[in-house]
mmCIF file of C-alpha atoms and ligand atoms in Angstrom:
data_model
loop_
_atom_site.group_PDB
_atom_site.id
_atom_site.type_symbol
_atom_site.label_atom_id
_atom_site.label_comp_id
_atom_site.label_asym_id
_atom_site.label_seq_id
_atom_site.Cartn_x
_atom_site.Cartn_y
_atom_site.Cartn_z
ATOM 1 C CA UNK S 227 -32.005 3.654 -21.772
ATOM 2 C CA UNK S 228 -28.600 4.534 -23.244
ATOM 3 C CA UNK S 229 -28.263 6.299 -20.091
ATOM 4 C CA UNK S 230 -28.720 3.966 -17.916
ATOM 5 C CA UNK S 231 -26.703 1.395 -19.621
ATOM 6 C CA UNK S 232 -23.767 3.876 -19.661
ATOM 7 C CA UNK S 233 -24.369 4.847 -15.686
ATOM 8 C CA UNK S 234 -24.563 1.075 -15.226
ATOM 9 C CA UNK S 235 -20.997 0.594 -16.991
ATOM 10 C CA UNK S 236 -19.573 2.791 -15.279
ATOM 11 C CA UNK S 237 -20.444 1.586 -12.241
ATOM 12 C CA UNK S 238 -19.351 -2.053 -12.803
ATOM 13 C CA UNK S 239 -16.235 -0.717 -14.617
ATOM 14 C CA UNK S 240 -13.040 -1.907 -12.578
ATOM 15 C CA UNK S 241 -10.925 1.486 -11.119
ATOM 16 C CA UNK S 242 -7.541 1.085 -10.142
ATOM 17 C CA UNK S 243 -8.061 0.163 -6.122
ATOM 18 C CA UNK S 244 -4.221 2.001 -4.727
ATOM 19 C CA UNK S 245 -3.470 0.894 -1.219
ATOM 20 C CA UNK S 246 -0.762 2.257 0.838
ATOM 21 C CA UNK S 247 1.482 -0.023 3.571
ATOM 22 C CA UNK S 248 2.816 2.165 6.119
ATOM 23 C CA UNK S 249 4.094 2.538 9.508
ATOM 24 C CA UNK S 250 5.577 4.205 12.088
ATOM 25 C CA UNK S 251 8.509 2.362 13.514
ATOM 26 C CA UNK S 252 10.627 0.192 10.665
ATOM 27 C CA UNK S 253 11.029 -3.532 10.518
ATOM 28 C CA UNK S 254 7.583 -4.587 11.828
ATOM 29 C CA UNK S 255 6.309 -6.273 8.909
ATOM 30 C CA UNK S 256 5.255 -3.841 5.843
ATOM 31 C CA UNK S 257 6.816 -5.323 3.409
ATOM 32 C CA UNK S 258 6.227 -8.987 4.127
ATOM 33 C CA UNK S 259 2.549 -8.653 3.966
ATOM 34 C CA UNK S 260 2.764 -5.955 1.211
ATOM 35 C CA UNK S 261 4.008 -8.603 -1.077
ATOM 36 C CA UNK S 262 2.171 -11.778 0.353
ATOM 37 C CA UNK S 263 -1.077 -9.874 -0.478
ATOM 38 C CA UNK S 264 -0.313 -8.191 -3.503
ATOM 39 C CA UNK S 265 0.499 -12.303 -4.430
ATOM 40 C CA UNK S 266 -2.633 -13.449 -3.198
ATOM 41 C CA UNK S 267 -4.520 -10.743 -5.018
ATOM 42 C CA UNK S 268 -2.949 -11.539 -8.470
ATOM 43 C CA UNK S 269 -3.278 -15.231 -7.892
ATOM 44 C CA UNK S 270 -7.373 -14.754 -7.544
ATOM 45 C CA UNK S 271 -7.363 -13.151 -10.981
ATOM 46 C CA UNK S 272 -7.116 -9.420 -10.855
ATOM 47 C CA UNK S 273 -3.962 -7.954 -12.532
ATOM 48 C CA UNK S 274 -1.832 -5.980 -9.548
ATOM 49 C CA UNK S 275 1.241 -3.976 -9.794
ATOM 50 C CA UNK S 276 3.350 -2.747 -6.471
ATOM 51 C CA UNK S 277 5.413 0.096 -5.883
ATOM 52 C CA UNK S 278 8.689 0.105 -4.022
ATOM 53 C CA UNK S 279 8.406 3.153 -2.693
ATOM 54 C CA UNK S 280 11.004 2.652 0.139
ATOM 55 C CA UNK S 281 13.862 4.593 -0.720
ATOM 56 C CA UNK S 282 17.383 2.904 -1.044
ATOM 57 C CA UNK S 283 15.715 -0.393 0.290
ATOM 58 C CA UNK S 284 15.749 -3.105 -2.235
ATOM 59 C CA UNK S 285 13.811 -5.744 0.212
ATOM 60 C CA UNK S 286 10.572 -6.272 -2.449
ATOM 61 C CA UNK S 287 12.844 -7.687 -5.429
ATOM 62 C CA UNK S 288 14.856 -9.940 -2.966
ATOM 63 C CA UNK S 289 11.301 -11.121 -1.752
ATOM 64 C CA UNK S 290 10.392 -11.915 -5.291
ATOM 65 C CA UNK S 291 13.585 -12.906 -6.393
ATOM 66 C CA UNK S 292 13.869 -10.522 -8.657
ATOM 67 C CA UNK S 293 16.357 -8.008 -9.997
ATOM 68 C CA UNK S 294 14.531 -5.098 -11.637
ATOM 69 C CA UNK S 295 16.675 -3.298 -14.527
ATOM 70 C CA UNK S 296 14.950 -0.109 -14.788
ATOM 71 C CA UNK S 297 13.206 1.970 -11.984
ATOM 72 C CA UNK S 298 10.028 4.617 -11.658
ATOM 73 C CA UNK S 299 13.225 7.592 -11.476
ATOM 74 C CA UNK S 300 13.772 6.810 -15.670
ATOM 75 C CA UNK S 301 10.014 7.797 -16.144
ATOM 76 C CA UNK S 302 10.365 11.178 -14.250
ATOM 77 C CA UNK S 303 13.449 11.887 -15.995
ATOM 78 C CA UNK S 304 11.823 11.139 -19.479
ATOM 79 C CA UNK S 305 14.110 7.917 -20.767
ATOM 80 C CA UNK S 306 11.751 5.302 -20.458
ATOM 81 C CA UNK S 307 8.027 4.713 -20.703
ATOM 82 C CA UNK S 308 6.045 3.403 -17.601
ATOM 83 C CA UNK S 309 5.721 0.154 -19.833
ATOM 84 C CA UNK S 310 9.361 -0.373 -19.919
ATOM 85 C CA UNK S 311 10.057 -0.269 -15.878
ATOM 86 C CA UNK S 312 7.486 -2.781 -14.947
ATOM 87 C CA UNK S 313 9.191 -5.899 -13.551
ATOM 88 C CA UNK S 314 7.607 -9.178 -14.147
ATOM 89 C CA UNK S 315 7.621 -11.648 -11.196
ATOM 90 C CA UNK S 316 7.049 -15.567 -10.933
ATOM 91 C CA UNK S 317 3.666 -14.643 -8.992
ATOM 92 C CA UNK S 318 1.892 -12.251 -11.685
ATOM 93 C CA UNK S 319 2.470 -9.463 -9.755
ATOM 94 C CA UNK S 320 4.692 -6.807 -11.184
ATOM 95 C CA UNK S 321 6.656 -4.380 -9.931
ATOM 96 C CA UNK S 322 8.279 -0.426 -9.995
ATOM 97 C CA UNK S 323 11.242 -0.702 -7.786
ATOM 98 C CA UNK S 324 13.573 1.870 -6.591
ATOM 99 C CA UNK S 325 11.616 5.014 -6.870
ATOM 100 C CA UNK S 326 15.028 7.579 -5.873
ATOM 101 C CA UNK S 327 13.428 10.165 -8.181
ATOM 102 C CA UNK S 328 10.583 10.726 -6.533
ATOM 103 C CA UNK S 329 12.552 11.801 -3.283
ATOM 104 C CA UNK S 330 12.249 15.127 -4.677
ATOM 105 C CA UNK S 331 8.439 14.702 -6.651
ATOM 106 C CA UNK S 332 7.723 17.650 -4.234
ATOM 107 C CA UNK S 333 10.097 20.130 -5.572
ATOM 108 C CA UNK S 334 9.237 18.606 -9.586
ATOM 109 C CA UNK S 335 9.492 20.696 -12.347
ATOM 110 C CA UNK S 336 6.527 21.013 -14.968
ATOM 111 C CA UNK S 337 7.968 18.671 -17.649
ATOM 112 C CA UNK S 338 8.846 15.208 -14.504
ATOM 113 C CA UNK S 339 5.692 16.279 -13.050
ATOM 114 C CA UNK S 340 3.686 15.489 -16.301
ATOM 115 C CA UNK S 341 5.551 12.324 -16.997
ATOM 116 C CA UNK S 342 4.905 11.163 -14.090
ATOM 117 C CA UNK S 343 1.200 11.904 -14.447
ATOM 118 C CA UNK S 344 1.208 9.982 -17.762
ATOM 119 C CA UNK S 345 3.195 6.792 -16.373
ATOM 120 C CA UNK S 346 0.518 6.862 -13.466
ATOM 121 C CA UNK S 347 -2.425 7.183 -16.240
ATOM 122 C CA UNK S 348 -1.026 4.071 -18.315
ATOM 123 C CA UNK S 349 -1.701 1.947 -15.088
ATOM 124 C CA UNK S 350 -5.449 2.787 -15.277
ATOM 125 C CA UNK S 351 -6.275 -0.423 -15.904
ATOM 126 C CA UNK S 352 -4.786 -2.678 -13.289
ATOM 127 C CA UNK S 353 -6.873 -3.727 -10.363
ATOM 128 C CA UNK S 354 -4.378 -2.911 -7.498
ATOM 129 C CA UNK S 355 -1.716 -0.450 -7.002
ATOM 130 C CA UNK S 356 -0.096 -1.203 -3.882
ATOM 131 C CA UNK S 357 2.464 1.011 -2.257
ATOM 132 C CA UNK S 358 4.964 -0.486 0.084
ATOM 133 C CA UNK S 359 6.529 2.807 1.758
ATOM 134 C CA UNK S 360 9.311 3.119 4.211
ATOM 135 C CA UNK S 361 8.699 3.750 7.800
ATOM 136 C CA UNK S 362 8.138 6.641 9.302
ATOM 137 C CA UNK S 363 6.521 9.913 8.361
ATOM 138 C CA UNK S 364 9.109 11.644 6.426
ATOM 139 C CA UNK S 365 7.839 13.778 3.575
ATOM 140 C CA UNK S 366 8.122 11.331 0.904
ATOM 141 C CA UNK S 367 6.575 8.309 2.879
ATOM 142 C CA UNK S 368 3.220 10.697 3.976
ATOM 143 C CA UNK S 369 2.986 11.732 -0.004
ATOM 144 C CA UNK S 370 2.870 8.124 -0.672
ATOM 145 C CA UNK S 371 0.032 7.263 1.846
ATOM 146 C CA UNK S 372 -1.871 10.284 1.028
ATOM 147 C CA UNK S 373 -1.587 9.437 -2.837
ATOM 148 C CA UNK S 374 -3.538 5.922 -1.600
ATOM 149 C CA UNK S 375 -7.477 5.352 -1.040
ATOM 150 C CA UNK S 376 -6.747 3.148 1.628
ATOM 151 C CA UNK S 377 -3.410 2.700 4.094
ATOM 152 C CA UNK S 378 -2.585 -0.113 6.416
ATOM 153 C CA UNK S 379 -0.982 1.105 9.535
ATOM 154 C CA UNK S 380 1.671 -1.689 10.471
ATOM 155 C CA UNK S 381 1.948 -2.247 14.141
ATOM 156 C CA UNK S 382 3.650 -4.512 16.556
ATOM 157 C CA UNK S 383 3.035 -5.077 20.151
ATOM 158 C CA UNK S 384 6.062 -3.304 20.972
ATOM 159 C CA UNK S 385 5.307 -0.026 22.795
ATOM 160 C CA UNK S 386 7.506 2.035 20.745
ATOM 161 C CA UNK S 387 5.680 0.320 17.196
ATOM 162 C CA UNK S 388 2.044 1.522 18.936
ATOM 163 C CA UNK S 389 3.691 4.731 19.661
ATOM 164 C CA UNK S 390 4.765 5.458 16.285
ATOM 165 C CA UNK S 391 1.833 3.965 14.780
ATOM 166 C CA UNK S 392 -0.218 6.399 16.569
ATOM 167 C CA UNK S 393 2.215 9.071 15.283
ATOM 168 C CA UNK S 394 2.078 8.510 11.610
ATOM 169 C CA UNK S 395 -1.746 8.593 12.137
ATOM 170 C CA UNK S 396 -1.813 11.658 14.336
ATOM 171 C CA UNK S 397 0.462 13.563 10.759
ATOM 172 C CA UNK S 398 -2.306 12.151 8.364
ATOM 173 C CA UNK S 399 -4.907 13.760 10.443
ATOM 174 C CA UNK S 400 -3.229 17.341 10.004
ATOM 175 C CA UNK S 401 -3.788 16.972 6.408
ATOM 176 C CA UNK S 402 -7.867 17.988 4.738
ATOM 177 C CA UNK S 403 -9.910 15.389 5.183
ATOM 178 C CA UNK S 404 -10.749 15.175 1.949
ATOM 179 C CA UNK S 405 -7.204 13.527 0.993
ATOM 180 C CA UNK S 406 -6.805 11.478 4.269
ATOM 181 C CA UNK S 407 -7.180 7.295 3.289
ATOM 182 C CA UNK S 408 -9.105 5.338 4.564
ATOM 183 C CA UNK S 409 -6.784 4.007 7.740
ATOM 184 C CA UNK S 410 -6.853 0.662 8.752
ATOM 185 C CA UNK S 411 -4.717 -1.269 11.315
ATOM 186 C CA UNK S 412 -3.197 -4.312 10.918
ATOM 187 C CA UNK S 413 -1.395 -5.869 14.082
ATOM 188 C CA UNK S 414 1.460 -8.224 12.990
ATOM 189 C CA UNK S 415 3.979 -10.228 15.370
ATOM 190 C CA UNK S 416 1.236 -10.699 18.162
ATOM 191 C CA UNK S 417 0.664 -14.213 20.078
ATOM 192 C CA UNK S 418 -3.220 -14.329 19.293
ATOM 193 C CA UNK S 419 -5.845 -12.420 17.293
ATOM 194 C CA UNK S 420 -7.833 -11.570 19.958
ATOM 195 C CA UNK S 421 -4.624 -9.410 21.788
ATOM 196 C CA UNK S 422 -4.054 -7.982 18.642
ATOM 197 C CA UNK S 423 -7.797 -7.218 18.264
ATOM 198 C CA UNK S 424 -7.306 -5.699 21.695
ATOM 199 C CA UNK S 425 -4.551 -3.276 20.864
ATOM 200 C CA UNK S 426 -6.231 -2.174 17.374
ATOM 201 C CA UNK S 427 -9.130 -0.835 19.470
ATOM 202 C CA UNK S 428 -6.708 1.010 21.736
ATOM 203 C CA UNK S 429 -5.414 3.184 18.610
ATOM 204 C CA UNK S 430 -9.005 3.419 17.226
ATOM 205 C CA UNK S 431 -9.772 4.809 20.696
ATOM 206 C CA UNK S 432 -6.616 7.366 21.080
ATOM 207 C CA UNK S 433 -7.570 8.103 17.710
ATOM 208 C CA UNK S 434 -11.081 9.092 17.796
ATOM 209 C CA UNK S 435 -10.552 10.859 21.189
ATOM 210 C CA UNK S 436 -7.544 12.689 20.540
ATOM 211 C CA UNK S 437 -7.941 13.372 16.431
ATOM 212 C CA UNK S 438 -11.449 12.871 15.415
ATOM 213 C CA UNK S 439 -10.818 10.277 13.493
ATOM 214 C CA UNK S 440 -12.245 7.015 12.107
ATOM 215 C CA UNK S 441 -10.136 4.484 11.766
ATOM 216 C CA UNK S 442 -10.229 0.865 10.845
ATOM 217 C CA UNK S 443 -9.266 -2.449 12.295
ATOM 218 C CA UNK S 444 -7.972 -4.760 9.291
ATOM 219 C CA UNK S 445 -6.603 -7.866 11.156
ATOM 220 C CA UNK S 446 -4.544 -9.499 13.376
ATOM 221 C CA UNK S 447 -1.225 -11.603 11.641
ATOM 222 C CA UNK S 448 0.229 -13.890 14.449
ATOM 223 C CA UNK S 449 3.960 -14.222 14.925
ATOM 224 C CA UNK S 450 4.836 -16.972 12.699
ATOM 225 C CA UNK S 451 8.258 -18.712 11.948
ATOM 226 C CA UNK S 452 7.309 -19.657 8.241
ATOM 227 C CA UNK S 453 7.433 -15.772 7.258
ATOM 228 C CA UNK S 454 11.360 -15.966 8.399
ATOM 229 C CA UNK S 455 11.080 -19.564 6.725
ATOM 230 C CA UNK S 456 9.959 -18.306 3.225
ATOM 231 C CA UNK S 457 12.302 -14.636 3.463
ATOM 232 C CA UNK S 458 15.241 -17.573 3.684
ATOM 233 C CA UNK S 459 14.123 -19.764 1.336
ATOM 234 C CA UNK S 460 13.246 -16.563 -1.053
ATOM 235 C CA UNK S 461 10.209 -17.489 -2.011
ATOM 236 C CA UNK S 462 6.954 -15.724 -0.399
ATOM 237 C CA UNK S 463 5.746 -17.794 2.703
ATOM 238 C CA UNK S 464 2.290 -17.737 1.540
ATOM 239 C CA UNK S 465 3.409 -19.479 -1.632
ATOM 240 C CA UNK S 466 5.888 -21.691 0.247
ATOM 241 C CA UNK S 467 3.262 -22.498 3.296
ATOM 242 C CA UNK S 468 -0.215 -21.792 1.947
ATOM 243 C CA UNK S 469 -1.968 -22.854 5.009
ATOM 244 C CA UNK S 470 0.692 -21.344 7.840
ATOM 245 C CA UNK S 471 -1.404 -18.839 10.020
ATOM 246 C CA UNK S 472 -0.003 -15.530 8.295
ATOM 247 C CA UNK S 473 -0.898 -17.296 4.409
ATOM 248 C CA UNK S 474 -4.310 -17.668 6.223
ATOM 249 C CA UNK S 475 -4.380 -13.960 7.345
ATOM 250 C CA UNK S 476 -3.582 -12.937 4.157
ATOM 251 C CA UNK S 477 -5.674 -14.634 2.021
ATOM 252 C CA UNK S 478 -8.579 -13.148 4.717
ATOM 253 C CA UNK S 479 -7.161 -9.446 3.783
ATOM 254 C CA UNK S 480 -7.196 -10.036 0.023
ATOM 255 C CA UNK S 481 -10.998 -11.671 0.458
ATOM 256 C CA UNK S 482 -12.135 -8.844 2.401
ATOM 257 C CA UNK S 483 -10.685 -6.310 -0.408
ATOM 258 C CA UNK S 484 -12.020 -8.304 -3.057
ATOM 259 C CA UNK S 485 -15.440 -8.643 -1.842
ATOM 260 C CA UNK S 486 -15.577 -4.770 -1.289
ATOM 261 C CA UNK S 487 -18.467 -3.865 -4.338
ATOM 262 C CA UNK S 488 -17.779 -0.371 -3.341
ATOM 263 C CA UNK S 489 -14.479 1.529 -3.889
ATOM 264 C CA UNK S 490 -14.010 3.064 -0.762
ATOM 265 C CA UNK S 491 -15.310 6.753 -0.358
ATOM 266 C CA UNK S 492 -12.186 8.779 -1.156
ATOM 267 C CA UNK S 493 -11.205 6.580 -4.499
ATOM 268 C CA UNK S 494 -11.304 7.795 -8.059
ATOM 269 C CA UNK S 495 -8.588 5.308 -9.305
ATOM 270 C CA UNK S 496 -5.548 6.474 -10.847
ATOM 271 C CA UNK S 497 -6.656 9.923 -11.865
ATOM 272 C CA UNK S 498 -7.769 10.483 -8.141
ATOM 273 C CA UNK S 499 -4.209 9.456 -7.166
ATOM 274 C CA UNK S 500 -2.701 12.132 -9.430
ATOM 275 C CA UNK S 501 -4.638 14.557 -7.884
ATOM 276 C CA UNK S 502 -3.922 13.880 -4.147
ATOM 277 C CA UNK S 503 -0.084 13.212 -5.100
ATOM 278 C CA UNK S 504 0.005 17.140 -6.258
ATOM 279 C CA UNK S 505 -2.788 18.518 -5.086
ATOM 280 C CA UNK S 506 -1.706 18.176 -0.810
ATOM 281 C CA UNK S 507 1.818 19.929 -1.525
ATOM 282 C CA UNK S 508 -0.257 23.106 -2.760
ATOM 283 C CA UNK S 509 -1.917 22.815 0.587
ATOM 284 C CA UNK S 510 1.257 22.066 1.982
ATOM 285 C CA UNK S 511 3.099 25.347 0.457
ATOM 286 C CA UNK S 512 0.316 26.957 1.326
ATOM 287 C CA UNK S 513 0.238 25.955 5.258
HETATM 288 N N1 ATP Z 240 4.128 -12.333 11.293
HETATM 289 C C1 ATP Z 240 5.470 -12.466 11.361
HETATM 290 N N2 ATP Z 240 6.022 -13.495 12.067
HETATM 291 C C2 ATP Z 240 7.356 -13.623 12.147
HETATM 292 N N3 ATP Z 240 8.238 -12.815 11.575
HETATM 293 C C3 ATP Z 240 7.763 -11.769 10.858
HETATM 294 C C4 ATP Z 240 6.366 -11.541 10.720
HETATM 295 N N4 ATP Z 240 6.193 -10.430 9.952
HETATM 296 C C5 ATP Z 240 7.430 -9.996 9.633
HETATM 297 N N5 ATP Z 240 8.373 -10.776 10.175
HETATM 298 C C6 ATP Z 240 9.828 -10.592 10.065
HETATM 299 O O1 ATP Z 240 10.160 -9.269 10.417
HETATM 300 C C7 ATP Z 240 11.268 -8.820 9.648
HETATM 301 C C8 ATP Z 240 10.956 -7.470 9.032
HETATM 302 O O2 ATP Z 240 9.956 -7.636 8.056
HETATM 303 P P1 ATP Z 240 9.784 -6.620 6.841
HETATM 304 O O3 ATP Z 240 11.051 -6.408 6.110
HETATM 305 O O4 ATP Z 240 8.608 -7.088 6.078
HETATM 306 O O5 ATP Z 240 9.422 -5.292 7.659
HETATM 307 P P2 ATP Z 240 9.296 -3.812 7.110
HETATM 308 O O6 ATP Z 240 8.294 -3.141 7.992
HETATM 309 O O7 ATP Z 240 9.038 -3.802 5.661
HETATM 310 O O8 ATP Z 240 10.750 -3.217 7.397
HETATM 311 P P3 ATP Z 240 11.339 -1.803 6.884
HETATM 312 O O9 ATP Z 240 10.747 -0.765 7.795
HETATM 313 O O10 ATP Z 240 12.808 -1.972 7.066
HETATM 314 O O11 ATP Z 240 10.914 -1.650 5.473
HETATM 315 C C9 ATP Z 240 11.568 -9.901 8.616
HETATM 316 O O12 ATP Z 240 12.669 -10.660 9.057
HETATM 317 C C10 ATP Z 240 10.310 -10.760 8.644
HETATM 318 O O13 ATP Z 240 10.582 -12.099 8.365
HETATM 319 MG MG1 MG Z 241 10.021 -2.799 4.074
#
C-alpha cells in the first residue's frame, strides 16, 4: 500500500516542464510569444520562470518593463545565489536575464559548472522553465534547445525563415536521439491558420523524409497589429488585447501545455536538464 501511495505521488508530483523557443532566421517572433505564453501560463496558476538566453539582447525585460539588476553570469561565477537573480515582473512571471556567462558553459570549469547545477536544482519546483534563445544554431543557442524537453521552432512565411527553420532542425537531428526535444512548429506572421497549417506540414514532411524525424505542428499565430501595438505601449499584447487573434493563439498554446497529464517522453524536470546541458558536449568532444 505504502508503495503504491508513494508510486502514485510521484506520479501526480509537478516536474519542472523546460521549453525551449528557437529559430532559425532572427526577428520572426520568438520572443513575443515566449513572453505572452510564459504570461498566460503564470496567470492560470502555475508558478513559471523564463530565461533570457539571447546573448547581448535585452528585448524580454523591455517586454516586461523591467530592468533586471543581477544576471544568471553572477551564479556561474559564484557571487550570488540563483534566488538573488530572479527578476520579479508585474505578470508573475519571473525572470534570469542576460545569461553572458554561459557563452562559454561549454568550456566551464568544475567549480561554474557545479554552481550552475545547483542554481538549476533550486528551480525544481517551478512549473515552467522557458528558454527564449537567440536565432540561429550557434553553439550556445543548440545547448539551450537541447537542455529543453520540448522546443518551438519559430517560422515565418518568408522563404529564407522556412529555410532556416528547416536548418536548425536538420543540426538537432545530428545530435542522439535520446537528447533531441520534442520539436514543434509554430508558424507566426501568416494571413490564416489554415496557410500556416499548410507550411507546418511541409517541414514535418522535409523532415521526416530527409532526417527521420517526428516533428510537431503547435499552431498557427496570424499577423496581427496589436503585437506591434502592445511592444509600443510596453505592456504584453495579450495583457493589453486579451481577445486580439495572437492573445487567442496563445492562450490555445498554454491550454494545450497545461492539459498535457503526461510530461513529454524525454522530460525528467530540472535534473534531466542538467544532464542534457553537460551530458551532449561529452558527445560533442567526443564526435
Ligand atoms: N504575430 C505577429 N504579428 C505582427 N507582428 C509580430 C508578430 N509576431 C512578432 N511580431 C513583430 O516582429 C518583431 C520581432 O519580434 P520578436 O522580437 O519577438 O522576434 P525574435 O524572433 O525574438 O527576434 P530576435 O531573433 O531578434 O530575438 C517585433 O516588432 C514584433 O512586434
Ligand atoms: Mg528575441
Amino acid at each position: 500500500m505504502v508503495d503504491q501511495a508513494e508510486s502514485l505521488r510521484r506520479l501526480l508530483s509537478r516536474q519542472t516542464r523546460i521549453l525551449a523557443v528557437a529559430s532559425g532566421k532572427g526577428g520572426v517572433g520568438k520572443t513575443s510569444i515566449a513572453v505572452n505564453l510564459a504570461i498566460q501560463l503564470a496567470s492560470e496558476g502555475n508558478s513559471v520562470i523564463m530565461l533570457d538566453a539571447d546573448l547581448g539582447m535585452a528585448n524580454i525585460e523591455i517586454m516586461f518593463g523591467v530592468r533586471p539588476k543581477h544576471a544568471l553570469s553572477e551564479v556561474i561565477s559564484g557571487a550570488m545565489q540563483m534566488s538573488e537573480v530572479l527578476t520579479p515582473t508585474p505578470y508573475g512571471v519571473q525572470i534570469i536575464a542576460g545569461v553572458s556567462g554561459m557563452a562559454s558553459a561549454a568550456d566551464m570549469g568544475q567549480p561554474q559548472r557545479l554552481r550552475l547545477i545547483e542554481g538549476f536544482k533550486r528551480l525544481a519546483s517551478v512549473d515552467y522553465l522557458i528558454i527564449d534563445t537567440g536565432a540561429g544554431i550557434s553553439r550556445n543557442v543548440i545547448d539551450f534547445v537541447l537542455a529543453a524537453e520540448d522546443v518551438y521552432v519559430v517560422v515565418t512565411p518568408e522563404p529564407t525563415s522556412v529555410q532556416d527553420a528547416y536548418g536548425l532542425i536538420k543540426v538537432l537531428s545530428g545530435h542522439p536521439r535520446s537528447i533531441i526535444p520534442e520539436i514543434h512548429i509554430l508558424v507566426n506572421r501568416i494571413s490564416s491558420a489554415s496557410l500556416g497549417e499548410t507550411l507546418a506540414a511541409k517541414l514535418q514532411q522535409a523532415a521526416r523524409q530527409f532526417l527521420s524525424l517526428h516533428v510537431t505542428y503547435a499552431g498557427t499565430i496570424v499577423e496581427d497589429d496589436h503585437v506591434k501595438k502592445g511592444i509600443l505601449e510596453r505592456i504584453p499584447f495579450s495583457v493589453r488585447y486579451p481577445h486580439c487573434d495572437a492573445s487567442l493563439e496563445i492562450r490555445h498554446m498554454a491550454h494545450e501545455l497545461t492539459s498535457e497529464m503526461v510530461i513529454s517522453s524525454g522530460g525528467s524536470g530540472i535534473q534531466g536538464m542538467i544532464g542534457r546541458l553537460f551530458r551532449k558536449k561529452e558527445a560533442v568532444s567526443r564526435g
